[in-house]
PDB file of C-alpha atoms in Angstrom:
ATOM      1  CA  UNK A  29     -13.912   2.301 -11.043  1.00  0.00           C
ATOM      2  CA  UNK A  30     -15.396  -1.230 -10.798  1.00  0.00           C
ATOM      3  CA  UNK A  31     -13.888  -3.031  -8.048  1.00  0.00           C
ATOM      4  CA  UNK A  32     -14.827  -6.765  -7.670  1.00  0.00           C
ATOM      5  CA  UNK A  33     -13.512  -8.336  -3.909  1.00  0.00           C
ATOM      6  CA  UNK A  34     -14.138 -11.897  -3.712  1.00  0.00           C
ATOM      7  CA  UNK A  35     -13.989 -12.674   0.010  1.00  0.00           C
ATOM      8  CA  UNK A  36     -15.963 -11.354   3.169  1.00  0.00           C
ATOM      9  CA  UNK A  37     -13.393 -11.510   6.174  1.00  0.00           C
ATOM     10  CA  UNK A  38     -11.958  -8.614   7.671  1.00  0.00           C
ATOM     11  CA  UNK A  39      -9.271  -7.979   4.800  1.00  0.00           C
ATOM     12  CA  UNK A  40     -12.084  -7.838   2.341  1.00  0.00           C
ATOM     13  CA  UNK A  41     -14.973  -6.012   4.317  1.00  0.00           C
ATOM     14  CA  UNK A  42     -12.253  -3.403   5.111  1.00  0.00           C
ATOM     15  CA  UNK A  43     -11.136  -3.123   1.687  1.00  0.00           C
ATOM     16  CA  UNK A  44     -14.416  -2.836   0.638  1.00  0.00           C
ATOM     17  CA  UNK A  45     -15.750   0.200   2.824  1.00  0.00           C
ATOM     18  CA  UNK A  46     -12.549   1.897   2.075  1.00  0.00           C
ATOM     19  CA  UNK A  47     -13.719   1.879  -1.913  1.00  0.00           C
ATOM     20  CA  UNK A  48     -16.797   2.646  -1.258  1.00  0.00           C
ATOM     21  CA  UNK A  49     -16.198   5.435   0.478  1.00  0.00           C
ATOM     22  CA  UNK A  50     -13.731   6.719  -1.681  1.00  0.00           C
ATOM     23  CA  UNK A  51     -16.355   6.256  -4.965  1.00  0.00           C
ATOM     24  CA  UNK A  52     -15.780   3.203  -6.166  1.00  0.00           C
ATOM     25  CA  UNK A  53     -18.461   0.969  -7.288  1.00  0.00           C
ATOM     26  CA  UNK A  54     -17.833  -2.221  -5.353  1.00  0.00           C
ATOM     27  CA  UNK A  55     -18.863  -5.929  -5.537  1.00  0.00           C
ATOM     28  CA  UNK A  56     -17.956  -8.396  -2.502  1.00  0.00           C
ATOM     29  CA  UNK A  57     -18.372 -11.818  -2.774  1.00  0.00           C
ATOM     30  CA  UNK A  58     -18.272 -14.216   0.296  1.00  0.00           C
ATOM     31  CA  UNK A  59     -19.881 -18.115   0.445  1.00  0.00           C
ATOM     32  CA  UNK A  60     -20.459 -18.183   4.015  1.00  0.00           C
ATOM     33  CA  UNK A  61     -23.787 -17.464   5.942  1.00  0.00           C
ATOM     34  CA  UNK A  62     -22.625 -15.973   8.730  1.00  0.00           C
ATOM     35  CA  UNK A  63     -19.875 -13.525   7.260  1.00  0.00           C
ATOM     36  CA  UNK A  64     -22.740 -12.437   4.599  1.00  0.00           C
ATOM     37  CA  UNK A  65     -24.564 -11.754   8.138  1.00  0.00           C
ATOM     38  CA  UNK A  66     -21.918  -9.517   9.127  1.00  0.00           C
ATOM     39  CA  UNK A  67     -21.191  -7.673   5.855  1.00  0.00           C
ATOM     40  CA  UNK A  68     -24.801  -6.602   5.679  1.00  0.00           C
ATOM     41  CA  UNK A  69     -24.159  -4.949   9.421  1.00  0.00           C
ATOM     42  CA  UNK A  70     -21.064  -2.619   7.233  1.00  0.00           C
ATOM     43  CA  UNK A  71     -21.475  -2.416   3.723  1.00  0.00           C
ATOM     44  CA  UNK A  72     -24.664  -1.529   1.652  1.00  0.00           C
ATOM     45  CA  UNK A  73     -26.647  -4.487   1.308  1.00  0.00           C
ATOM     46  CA  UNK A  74     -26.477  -4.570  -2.913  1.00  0.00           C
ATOM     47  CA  UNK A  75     -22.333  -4.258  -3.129  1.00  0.00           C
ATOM     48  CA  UNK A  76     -22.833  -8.027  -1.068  1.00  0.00           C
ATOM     49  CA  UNK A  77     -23.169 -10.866  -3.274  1.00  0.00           C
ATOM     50  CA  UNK A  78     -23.642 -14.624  -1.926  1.00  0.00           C
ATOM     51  CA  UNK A  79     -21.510 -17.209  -3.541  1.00  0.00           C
ATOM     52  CA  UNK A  80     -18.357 -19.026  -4.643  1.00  0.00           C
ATOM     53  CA  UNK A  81     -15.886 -16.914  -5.901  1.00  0.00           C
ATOM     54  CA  UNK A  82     -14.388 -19.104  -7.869  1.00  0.00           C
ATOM     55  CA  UNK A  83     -16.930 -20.337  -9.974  1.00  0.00           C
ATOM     56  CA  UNK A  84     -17.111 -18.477 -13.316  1.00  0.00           C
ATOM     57  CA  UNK A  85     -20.982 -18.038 -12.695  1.00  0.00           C
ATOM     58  CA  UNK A  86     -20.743 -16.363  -9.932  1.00  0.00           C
ATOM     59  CA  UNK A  87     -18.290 -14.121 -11.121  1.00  0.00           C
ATOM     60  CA  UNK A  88     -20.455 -13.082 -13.787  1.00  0.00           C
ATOM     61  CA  UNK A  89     -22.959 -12.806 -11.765  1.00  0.00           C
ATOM     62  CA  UNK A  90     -21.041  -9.593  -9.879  1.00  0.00           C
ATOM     63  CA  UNK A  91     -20.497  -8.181 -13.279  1.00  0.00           C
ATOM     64  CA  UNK A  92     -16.672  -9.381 -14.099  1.00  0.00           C
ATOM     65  CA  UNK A  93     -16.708  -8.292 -17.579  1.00  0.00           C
ATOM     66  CA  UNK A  94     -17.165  -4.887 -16.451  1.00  0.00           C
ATOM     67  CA  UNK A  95     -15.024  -5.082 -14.120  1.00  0.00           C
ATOM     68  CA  UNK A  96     -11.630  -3.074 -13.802  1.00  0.00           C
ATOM     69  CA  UNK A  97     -10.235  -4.488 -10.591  1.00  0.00           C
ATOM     70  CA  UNK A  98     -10.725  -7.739  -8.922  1.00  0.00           C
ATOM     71  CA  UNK A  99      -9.302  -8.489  -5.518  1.00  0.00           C
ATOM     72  CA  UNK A 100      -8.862 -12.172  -4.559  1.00  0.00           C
ATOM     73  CA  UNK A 101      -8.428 -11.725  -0.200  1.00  0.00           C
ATOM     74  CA  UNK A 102     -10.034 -15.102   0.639  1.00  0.00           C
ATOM     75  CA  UNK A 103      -7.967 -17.418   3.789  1.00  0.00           C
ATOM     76  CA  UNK A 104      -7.469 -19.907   0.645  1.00  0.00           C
ATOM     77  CA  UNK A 105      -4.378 -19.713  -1.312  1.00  0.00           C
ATOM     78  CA  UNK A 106      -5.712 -22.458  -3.776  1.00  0.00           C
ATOM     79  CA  UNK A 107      -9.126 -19.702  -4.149  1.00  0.00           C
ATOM     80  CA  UNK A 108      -7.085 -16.813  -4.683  1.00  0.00           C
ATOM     81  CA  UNK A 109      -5.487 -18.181  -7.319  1.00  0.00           C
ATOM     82  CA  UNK A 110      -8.031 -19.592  -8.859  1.00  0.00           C
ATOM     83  CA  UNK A 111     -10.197 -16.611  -8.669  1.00  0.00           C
ATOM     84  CA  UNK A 112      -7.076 -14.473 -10.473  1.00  0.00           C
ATOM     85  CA  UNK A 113      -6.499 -16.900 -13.175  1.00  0.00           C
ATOM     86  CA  UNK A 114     -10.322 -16.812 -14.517  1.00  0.00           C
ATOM     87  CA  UNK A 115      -9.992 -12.714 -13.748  1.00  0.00           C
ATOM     88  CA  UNK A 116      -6.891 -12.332 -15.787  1.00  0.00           C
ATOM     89  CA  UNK A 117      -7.589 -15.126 -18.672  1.00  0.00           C
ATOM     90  CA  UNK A 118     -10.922 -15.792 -18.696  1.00  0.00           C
ATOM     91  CA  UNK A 119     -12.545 -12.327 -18.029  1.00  0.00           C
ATOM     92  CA  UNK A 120      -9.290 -10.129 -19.299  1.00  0.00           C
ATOM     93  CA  UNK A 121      -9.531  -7.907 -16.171  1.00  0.00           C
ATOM     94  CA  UNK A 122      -7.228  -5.432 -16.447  1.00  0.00           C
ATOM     95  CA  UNK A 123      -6.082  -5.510 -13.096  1.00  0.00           C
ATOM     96  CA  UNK A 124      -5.950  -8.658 -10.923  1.00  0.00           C
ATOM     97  CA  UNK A 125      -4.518  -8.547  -6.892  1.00  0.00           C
ATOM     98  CA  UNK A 126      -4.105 -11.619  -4.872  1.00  0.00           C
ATOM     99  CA  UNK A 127      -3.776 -12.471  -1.085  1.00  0.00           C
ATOM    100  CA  UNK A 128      -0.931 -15.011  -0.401  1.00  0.00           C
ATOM    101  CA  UNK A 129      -1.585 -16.581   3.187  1.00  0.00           C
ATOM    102  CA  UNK A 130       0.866 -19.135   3.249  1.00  0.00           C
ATOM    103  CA  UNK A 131       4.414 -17.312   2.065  1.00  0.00           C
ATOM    104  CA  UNK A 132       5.213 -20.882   0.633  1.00  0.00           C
ATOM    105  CA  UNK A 133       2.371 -20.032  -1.643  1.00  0.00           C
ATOM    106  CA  UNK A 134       3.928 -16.611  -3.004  1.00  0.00           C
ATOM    107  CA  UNK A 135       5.718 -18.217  -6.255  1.00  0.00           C
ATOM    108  CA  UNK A 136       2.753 -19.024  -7.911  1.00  0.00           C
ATOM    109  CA  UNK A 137       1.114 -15.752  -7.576  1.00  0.00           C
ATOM    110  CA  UNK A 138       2.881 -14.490 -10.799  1.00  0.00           C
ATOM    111  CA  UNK A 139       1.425 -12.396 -13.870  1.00  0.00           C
ATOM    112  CA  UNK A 140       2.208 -15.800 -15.438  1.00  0.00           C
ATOM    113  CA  UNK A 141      -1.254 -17.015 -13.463  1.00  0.00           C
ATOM    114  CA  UNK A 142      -2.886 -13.923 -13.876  1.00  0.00           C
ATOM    115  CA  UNK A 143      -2.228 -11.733 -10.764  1.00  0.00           C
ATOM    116  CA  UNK A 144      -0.408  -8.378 -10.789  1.00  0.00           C
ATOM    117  CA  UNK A 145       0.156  -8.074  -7.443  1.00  0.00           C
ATOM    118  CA  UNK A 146       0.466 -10.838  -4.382  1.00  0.00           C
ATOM    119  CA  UNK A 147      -0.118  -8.926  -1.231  1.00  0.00           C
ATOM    120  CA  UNK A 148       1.692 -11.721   0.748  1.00  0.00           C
ATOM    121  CA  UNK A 149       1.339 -10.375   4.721  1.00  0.00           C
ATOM    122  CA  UNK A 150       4.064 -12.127   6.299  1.00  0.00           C
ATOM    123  CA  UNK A 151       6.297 -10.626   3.596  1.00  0.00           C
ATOM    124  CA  UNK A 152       5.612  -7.047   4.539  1.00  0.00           C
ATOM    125  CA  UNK A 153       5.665  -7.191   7.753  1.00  0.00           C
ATOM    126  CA  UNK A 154       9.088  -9.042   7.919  1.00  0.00           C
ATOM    127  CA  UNK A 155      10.307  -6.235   5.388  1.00  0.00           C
ATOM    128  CA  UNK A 156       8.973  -3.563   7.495  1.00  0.00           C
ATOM    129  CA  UNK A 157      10.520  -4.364  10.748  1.00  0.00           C
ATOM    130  CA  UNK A 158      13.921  -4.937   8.884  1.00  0.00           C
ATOM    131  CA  UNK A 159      13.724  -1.560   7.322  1.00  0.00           C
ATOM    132  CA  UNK A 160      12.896   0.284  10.478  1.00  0.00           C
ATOM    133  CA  UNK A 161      15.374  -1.541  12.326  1.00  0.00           C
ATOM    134  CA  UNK A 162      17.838  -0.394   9.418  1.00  0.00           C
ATOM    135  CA  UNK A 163      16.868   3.151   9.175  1.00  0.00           C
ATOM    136  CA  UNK A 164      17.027   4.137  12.861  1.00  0.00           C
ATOM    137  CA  UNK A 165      15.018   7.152  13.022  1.00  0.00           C
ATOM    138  CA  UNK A 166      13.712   7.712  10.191  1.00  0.00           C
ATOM    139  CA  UNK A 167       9.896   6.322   9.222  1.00  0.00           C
ATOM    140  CA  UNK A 168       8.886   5.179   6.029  1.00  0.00           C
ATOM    141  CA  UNK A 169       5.429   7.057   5.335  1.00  0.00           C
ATOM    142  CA  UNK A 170       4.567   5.975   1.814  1.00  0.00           C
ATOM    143  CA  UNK A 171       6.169   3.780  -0.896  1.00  0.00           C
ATOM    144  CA  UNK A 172       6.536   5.113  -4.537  1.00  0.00           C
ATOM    145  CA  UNK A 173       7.012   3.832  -8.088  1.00  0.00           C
ATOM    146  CA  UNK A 174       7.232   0.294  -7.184  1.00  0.00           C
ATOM    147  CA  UNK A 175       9.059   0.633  -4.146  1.00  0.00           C
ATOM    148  CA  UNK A 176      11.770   2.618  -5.446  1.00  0.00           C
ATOM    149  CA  UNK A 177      11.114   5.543  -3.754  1.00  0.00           C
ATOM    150  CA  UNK A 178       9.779   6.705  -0.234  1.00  0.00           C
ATOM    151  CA  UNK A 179       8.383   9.739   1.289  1.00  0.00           C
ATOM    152  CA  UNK A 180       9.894   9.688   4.798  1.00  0.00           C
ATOM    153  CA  UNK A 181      10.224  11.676   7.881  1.00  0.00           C
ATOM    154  CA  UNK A 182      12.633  12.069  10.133  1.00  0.00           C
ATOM    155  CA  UNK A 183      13.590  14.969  13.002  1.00  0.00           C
ATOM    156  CA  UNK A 184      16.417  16.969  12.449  1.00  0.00           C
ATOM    157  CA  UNK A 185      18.697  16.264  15.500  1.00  0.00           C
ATOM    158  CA  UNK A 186      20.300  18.383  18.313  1.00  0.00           C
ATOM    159  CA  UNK A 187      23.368  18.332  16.754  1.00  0.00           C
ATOM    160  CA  UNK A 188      23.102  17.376  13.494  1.00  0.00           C
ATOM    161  CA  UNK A 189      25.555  19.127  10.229  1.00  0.00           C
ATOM    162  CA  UNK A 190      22.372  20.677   9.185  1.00  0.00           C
ATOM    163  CA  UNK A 191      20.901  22.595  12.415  1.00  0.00           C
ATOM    164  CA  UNK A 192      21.065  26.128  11.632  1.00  0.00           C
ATOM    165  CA  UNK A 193      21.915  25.915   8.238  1.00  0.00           C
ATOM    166  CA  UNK A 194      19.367  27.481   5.409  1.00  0.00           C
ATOM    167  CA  UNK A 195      18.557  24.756   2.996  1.00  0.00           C
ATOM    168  CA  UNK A 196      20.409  26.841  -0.127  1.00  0.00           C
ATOM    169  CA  UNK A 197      23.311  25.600   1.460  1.00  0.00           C
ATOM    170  CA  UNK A 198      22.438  21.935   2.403  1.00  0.00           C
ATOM    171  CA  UNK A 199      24.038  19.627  -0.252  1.00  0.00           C
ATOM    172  CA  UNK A 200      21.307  16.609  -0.145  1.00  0.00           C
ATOM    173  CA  UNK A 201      21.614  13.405  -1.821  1.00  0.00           C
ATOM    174  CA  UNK A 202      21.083  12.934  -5.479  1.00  0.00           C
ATOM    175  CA  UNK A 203      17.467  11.668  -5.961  1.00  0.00           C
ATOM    176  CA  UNK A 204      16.308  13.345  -3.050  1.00  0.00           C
ATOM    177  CA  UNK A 205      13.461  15.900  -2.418  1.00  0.00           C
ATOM    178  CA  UNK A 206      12.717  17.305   0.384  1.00  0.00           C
ATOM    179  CA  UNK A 207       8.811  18.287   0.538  1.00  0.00           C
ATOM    180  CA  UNK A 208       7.812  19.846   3.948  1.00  0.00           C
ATOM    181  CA  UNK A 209       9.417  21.225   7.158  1.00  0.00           C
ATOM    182  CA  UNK A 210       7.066  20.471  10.353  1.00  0.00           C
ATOM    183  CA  UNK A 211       7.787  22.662  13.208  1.00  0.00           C
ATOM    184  CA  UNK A 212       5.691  22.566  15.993  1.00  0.00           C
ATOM    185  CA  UNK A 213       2.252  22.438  14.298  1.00  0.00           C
ATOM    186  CA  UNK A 214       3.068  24.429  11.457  1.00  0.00           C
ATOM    187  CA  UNK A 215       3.920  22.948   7.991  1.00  0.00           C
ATOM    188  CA  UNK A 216       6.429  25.236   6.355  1.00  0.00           C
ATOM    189  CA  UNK A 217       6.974  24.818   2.426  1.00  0.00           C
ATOM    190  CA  UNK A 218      10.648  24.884   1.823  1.00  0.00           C
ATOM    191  CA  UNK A 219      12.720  27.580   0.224  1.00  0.00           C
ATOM    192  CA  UNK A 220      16.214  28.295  -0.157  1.00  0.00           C
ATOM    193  CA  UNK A 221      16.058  30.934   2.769  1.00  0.00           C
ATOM    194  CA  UNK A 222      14.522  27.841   5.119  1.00  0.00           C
ATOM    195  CA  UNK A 223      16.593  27.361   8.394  1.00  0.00           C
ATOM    196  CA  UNK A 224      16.700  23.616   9.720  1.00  0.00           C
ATOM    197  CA  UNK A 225      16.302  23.809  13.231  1.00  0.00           C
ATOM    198  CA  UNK A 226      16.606  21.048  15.899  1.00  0.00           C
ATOM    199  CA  UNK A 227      13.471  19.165  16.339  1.00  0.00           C
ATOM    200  CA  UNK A 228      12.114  19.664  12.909  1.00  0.00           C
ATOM    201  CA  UNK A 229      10.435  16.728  11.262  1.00  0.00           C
ATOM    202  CA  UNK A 230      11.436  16.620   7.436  1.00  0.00           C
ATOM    203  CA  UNK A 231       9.297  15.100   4.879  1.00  0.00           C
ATOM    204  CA  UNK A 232      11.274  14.055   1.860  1.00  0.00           C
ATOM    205  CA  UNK A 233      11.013  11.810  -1.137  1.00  0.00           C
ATOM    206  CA  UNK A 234      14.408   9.931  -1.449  1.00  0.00           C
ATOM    207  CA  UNK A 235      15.946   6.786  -3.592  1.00  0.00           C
ATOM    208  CA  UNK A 236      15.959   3.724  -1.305  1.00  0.00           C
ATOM    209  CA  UNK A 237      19.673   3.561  -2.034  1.00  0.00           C
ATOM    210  CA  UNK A 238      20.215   7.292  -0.665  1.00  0.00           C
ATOM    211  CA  UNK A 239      18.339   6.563   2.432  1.00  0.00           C
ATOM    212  CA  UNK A 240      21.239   6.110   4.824  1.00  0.00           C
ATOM    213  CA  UNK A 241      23.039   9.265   3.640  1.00  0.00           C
ATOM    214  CA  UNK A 242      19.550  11.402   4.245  1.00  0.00           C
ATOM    215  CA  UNK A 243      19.658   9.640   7.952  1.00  0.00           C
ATOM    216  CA  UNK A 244      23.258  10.514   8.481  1.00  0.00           C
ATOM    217  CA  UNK A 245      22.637  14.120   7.160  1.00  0.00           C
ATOM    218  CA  UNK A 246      19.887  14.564   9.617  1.00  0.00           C
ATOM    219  CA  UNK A 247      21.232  12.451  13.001  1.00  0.00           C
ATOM    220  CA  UNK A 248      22.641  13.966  15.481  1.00  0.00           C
ATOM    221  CA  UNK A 249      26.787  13.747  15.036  1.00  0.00           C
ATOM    222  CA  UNK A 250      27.783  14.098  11.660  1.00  0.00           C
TER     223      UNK A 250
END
């Protein structure tokens, strides 16, 4: 895949040696000396690419209308948006991913402008701590289909409804899966003859709206 990251800070030189490393063919793009300086100290020297982002030239110049990705993680809003309206209209890049800095910002980064997806920070981290705060002791591990899912893990309380019992006979929620048993360090696959035993971590993959009933199923008291 051919990734195109306009913007050299940390967001985008991590971003970028995470691609790379997983295959991708990458393309950063950063206007200022001395990042440039310090991009050529972590990435291979021709994925780096001095410039303006925003400036259809340059653009081209890091192979746009090739491209199948292009990441906009510059500190400007006003470049972001900028650089995902040329992807999206201009360049017809399939898929276009924006950084919102300022979460004042975050309305205009719409598919409307040309960007997919607005990572906006502040956003997710606010969402995060109100989640965890919500879901006690369970942790979110990964988010699926558009946040409508989550694989999750949480450890089966002393005391819970479910210690002792063999999984045949655990009703679960509806849209629930559960995927892996940790005990100690050994991952058990679960079966029907699987016995829940206190201090298990469970893995499952659950619908956000049956995520309190998995957490009451698996605390301790119920």
């Amino acid at each position: 895949m051919k990734v195109i990251i306009v913007g050299g800070g940390q967001v985008g030189c991590y971003l970028a040696s995470l691609l790379i490393e997983r295959g991708h063919k990458v393309t950063i793009i950063e206007a200022k000396d001395n990042r440039i300086e310090v991009l050529k100290r972590s990435l291979p020297h021709d994925t780096i690419l001095q410039g303006n982002g925003a400036e259809p030239k340059v653009l081209e110049a890091a192979g746009i209308r090739q491209a199948d990705v292009v990441a906009a993680v510059t500190g400007s809003d006003e470049n972001n948006l900028v650089v995902g309206t040329l992807a999206r209209l201009e360049y017809g890049v399939r898929r276009v991913i924006g950084r919102v800095n300022n979460p004042k910002n975050a309305w205009l980064f719409t598919p409307l402008m040309g960007v997919d997806a607005a990572v906006n920070q502040a956003d997710l981290m606010a969402r995060l701590v109100a989640e965890e705060m919500s879901m006690g002791d369970m942790m979110t591990l990964l988010k699926l289909h558009g946040g409508k899912y989550s694989l999750v893990e949480r450890i089966v309380s002393p005391g819970s409804s479910v210690q002792g019992k063999l999984l045949r006979d655990i009703e679960l929620p509806t849209e629930c899966v559960l995927v892996a048993v940790i005990r100690n360090s050994d991952l058990l696959i679960p079966r029907g003859e699987t016995m829940l035993q206190g201090g298990d971590k469970v893995v499952t993959i659950v619908h956000i709206d049956q995520l309190e009933n998995m957490e009451k199923i698996l605390g301790a008291g119920v």
